[in-house]
CSV table of C-alpha atoms in Angstrom, one decimal:
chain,number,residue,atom,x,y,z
J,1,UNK,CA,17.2,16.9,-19.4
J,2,UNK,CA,19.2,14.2,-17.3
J,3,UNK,CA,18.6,10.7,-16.9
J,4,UNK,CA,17.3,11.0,-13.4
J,5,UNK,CA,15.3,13.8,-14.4
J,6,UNK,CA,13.4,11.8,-16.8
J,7,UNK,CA,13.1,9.1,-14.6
J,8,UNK,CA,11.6,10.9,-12.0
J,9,UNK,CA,9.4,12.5,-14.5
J,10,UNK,CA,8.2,8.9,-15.6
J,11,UNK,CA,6.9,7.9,-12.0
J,12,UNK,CA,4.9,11.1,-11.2
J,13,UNK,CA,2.7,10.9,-14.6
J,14,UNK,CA,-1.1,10.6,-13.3
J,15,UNK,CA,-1.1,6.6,-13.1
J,16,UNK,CA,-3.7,6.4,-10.9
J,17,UNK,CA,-6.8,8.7,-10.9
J,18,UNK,CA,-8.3,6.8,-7.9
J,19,UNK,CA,-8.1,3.2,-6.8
J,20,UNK,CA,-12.0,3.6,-5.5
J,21,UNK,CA,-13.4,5.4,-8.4
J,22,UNK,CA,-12.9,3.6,-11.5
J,23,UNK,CA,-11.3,0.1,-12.2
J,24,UNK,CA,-7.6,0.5,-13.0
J,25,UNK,CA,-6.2,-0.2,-16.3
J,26,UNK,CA,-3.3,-2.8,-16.5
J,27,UNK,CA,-0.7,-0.5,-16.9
J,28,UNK,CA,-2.1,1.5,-14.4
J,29,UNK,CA,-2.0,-1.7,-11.7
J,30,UNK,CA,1.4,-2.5,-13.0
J,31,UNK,CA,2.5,0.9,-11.8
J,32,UNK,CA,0.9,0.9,-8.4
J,33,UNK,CA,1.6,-2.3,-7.4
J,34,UNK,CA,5.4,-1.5,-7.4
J,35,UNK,CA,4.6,0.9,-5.2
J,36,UNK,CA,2.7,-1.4,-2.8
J,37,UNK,CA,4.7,-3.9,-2.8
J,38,UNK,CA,8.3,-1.8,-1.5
J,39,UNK,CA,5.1,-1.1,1.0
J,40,UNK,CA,5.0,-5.0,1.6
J,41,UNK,CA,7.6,-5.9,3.8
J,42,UNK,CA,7.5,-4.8,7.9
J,43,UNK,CA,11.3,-4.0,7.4
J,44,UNK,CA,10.6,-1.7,4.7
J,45,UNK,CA,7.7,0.1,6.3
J,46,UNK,CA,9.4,0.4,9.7
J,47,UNK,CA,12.4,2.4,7.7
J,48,UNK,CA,10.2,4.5,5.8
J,49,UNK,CA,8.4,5.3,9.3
J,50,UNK,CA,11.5,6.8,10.9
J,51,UNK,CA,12.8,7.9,7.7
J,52,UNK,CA,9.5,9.9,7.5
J,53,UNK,CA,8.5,10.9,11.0
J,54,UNK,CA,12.3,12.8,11.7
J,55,UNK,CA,12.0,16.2,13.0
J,56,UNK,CA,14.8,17.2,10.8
J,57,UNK,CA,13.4,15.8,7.2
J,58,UNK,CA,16.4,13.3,6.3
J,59,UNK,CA,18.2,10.6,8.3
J,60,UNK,CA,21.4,9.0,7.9
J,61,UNK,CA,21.9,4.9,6.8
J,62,UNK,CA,24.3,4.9,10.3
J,63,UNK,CA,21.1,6.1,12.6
J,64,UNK,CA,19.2,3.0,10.8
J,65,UNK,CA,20.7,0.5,11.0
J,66,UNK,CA,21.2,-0.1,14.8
J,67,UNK,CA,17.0,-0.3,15.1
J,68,UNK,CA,17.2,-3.7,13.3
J,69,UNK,CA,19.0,-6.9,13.6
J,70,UNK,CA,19.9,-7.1,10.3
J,71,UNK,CA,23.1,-6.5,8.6
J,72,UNK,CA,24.0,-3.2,6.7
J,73,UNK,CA,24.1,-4.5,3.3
J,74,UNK,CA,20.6,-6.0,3.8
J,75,UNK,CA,19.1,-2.3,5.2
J,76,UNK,CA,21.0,-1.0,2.0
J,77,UNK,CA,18.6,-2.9,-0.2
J,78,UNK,CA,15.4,-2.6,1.7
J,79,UNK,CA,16.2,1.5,1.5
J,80,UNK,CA,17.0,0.4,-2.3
J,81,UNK,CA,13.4,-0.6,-3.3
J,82,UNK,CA,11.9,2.2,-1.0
J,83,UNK,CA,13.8,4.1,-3.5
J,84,UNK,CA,13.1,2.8,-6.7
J,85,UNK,CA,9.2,3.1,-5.8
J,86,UNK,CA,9.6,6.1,-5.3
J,87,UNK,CA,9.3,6.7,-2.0
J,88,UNK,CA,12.4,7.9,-0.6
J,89,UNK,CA,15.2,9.7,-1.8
J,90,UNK,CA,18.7,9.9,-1.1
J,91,UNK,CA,22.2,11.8,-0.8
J,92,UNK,CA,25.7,10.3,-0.3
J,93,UNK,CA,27.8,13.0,2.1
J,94,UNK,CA,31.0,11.8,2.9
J,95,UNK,CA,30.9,8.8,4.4
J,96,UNK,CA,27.0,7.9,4.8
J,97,UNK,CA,24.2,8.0,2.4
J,98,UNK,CA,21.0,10.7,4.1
J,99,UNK,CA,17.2,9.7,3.2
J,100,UNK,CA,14.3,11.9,3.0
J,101,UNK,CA,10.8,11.3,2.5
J,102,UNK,CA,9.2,12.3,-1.2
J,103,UNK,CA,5.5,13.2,0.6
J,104,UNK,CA,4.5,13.5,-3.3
J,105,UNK,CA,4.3,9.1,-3.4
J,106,UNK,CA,2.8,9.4,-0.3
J,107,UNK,CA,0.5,12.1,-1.1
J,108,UNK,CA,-0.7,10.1,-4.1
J,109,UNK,CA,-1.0,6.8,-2.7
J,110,UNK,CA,-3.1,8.6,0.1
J,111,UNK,CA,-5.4,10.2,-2.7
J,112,UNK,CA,-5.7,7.3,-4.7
J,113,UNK,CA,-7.0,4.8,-1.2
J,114,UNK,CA,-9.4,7.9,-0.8
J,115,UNK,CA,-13.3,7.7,-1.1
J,116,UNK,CA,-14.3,9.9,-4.1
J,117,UNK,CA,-16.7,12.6,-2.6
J,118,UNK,CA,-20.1,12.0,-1.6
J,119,UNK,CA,-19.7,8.1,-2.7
J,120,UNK,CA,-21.5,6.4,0.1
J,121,UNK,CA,-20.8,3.0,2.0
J,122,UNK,CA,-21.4,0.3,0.2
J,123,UNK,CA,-24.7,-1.3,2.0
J,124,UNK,CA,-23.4,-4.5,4.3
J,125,UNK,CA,-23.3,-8.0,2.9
J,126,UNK,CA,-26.2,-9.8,4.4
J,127,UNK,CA,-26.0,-13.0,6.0
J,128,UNK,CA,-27.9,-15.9,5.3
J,129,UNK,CA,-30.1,-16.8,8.0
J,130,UNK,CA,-28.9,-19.5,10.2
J,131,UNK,CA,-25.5,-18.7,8.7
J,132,UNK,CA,-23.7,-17.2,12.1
J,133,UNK,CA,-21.3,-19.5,13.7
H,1,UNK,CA,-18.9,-13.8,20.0
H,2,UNK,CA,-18.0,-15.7,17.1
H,3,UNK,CA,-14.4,-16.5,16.0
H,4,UNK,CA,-15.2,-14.5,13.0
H,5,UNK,CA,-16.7,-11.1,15.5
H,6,UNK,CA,-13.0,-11.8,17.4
H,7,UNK,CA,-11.1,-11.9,13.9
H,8,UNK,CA,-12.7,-8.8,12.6
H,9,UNK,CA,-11.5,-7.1,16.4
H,10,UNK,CA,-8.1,-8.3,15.8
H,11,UNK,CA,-7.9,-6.5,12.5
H,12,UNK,CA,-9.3,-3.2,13.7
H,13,UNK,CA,-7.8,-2.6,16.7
H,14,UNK,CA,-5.3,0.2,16.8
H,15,UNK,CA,-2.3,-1.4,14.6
H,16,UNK,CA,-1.3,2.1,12.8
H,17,UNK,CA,-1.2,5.2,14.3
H,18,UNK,CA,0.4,7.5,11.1
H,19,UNK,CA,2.9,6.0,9.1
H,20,UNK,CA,4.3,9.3,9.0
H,21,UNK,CA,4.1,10.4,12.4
H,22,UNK,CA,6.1,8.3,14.2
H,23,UNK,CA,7.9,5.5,13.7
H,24,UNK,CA,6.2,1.9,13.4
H,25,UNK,CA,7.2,-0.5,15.9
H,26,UNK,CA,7.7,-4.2,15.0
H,27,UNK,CA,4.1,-5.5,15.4
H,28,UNK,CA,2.6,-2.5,13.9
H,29,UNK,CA,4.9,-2.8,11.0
H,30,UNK,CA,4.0,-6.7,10.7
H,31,UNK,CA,0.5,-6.1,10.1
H,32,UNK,CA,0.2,-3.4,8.3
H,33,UNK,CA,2.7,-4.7,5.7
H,34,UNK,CA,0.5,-7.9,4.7
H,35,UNK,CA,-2.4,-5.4,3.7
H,36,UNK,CA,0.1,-3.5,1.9
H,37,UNK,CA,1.2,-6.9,0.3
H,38,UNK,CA,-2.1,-7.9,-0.4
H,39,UNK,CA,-2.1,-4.8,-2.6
H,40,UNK,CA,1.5,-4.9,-3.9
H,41,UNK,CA,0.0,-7.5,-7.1
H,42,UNK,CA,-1.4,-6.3,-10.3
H,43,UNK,CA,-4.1,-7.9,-10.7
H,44,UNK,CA,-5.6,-8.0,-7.1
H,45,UNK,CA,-5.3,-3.8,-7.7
H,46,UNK,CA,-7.6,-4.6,-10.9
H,47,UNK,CA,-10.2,-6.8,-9.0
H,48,UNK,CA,-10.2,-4.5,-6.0
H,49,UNK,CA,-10.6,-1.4,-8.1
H,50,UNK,CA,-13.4,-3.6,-10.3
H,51,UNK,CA,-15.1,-4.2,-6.7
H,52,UNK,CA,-14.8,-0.9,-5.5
H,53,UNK,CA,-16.0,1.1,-8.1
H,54,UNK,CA,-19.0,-0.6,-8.6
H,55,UNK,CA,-22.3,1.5,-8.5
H,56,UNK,CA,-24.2,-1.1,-7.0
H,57,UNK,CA,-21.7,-1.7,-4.0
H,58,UNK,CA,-20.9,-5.1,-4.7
H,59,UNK,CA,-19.8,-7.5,-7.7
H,60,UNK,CA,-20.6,-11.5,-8.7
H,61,UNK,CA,-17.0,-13.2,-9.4
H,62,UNK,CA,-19.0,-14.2,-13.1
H,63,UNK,CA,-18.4,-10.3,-13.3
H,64,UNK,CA,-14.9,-10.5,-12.8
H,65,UNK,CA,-13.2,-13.5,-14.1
H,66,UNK,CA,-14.0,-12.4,-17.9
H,67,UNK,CA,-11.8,-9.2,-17.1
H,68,UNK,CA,-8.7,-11.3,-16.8
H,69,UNK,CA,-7.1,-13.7,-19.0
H,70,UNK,CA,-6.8,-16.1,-16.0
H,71,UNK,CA,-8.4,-19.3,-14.9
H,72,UNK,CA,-11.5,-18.8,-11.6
H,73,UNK,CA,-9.3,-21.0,-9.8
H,74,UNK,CA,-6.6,-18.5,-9.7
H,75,UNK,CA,-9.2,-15.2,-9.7
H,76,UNK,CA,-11.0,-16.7,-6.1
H,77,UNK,CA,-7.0,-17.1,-4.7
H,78,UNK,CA,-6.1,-13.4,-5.4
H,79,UNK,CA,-10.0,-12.5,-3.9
H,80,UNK,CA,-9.3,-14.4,-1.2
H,81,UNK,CA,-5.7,-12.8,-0.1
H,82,UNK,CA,-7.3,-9.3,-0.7
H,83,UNK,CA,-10.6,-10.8,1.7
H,84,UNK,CA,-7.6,-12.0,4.3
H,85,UNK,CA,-6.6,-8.6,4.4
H,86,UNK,CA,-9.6,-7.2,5.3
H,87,UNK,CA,-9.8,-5.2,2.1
H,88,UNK,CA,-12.8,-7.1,1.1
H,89,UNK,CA,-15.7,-9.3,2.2
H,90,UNK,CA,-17.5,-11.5,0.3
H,91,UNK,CA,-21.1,-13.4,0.4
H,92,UNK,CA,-22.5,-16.7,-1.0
H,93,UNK,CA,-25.5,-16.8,-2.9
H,94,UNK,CA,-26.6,-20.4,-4.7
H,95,UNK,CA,-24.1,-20.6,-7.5
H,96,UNK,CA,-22.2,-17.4,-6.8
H,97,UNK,CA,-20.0,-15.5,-4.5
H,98,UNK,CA,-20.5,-11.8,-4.3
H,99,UNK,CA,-17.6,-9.5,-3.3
H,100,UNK,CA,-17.9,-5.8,-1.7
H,101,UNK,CA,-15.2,-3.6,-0.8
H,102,UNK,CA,-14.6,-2.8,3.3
H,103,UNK,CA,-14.1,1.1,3.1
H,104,UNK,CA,-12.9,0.9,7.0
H,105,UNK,CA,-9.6,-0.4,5.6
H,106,UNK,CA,-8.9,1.7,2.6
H,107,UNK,CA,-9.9,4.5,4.8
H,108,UNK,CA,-7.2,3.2,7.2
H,109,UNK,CA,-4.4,3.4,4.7
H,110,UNK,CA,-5.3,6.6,3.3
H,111,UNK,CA,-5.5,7.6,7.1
H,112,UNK,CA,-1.7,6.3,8.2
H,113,UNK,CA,-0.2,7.8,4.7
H,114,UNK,CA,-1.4,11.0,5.0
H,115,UNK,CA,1.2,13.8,6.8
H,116,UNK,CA,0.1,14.6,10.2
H,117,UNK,CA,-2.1,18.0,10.2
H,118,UNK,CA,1.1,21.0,10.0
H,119,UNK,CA,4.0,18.7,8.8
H,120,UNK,CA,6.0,20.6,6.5
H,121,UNK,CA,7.4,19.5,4.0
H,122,UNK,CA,11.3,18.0,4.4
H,123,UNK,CA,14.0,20.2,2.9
H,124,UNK,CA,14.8,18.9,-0.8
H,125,UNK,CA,18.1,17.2,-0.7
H,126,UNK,CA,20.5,19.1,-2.2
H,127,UNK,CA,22.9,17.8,-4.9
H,128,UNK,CA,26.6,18.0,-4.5
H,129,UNK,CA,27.9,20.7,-6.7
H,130,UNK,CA,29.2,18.9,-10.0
H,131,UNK,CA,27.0,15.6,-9.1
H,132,UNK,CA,23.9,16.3,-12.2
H,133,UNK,CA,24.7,13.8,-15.1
């Protein structure tokens, strides 16, 4: 089994049953708050939009870069983390690198931010009277 | 209205359409990536998780700070970045503040990371031949 393989293997393990159902474990947190955090940054999240929402599924780094005023190495690193979380993936052709969307971190992150069935709205935090500005 | 009615309108309003849909544009991107920062932190996972999953719909901070082997000081900071995010809301009562998750908002990112209704999924990118370690 390769290296990446493994890797890849590592990341999908169920790590987080459901953020809303029971209180995460700290290895569990550790986990999804990698995740998050490549989520963090408006740079980031504006790549993994277009990366995400491209009719054809992938994009190349040399249709990226020209949305941002930023310099190629620094897109290079943003796409790096979006990588390492697991969100994107990637393949060198030639002279450019081609990202692609893996909908399974997506997917999961979704899940996990979802109400568990039939849970209802916690009832509103009351006021104390005399207490609205 | 209130400063607090207009802040609550500000966060609400129509900042994400689908993550996944299209792409993000700059302002968009801005504020969706400080709730997604807000989340990107181990321990403000834990607490919201502790918050959210509580039967009873809300939770005294004397319920969390025992959880963690941090001082209340530093507890109420993380609560408070995960309240500026509008992830939670919280409530005063004599000697104790109370904390209860705001569903709209985790129903929001669940919402924009979820593929539009139809999306397939992208091609998997093929490895060159010769490229598997």
């Amino acid at each position: 089994m390769s290296k990446q393989e493994l890797e890849v293997i590592g990341r999908t393990r169920e790590c987080c049953p459901g953020l809303l159902a029971a209180p995460l474990d700290e290895d569990q947190a550790t986990e999804l708050a990698k995740v998050f955090k490549a989520l963090g940054d408006p740079v980031r999240l504006r790549l993994l939009s277009m990366i995400a929402s491209r009719a054809g599924g992938e994009v190349c780094v040399c249709d990226l870069t020209p949305a941002f005023d930023l310099s190629q190495p620094t897109i290079s690193h943003h796409l790096k983390l979006l990588k390492q979380a697991g969100l994107i993936d990637s393949e060198r052709r030639g002279t450019w690198v081609y990202y692609r969307l893996l909908p399974e971190m997506t997917d999961r992150l979704a899940g996990i931010l979802t109400r568990p069935a039939g849970q209802p709205l916690p009832p509103p935090v009351e006021s104390p009277a005399g207490a609205a500005s």
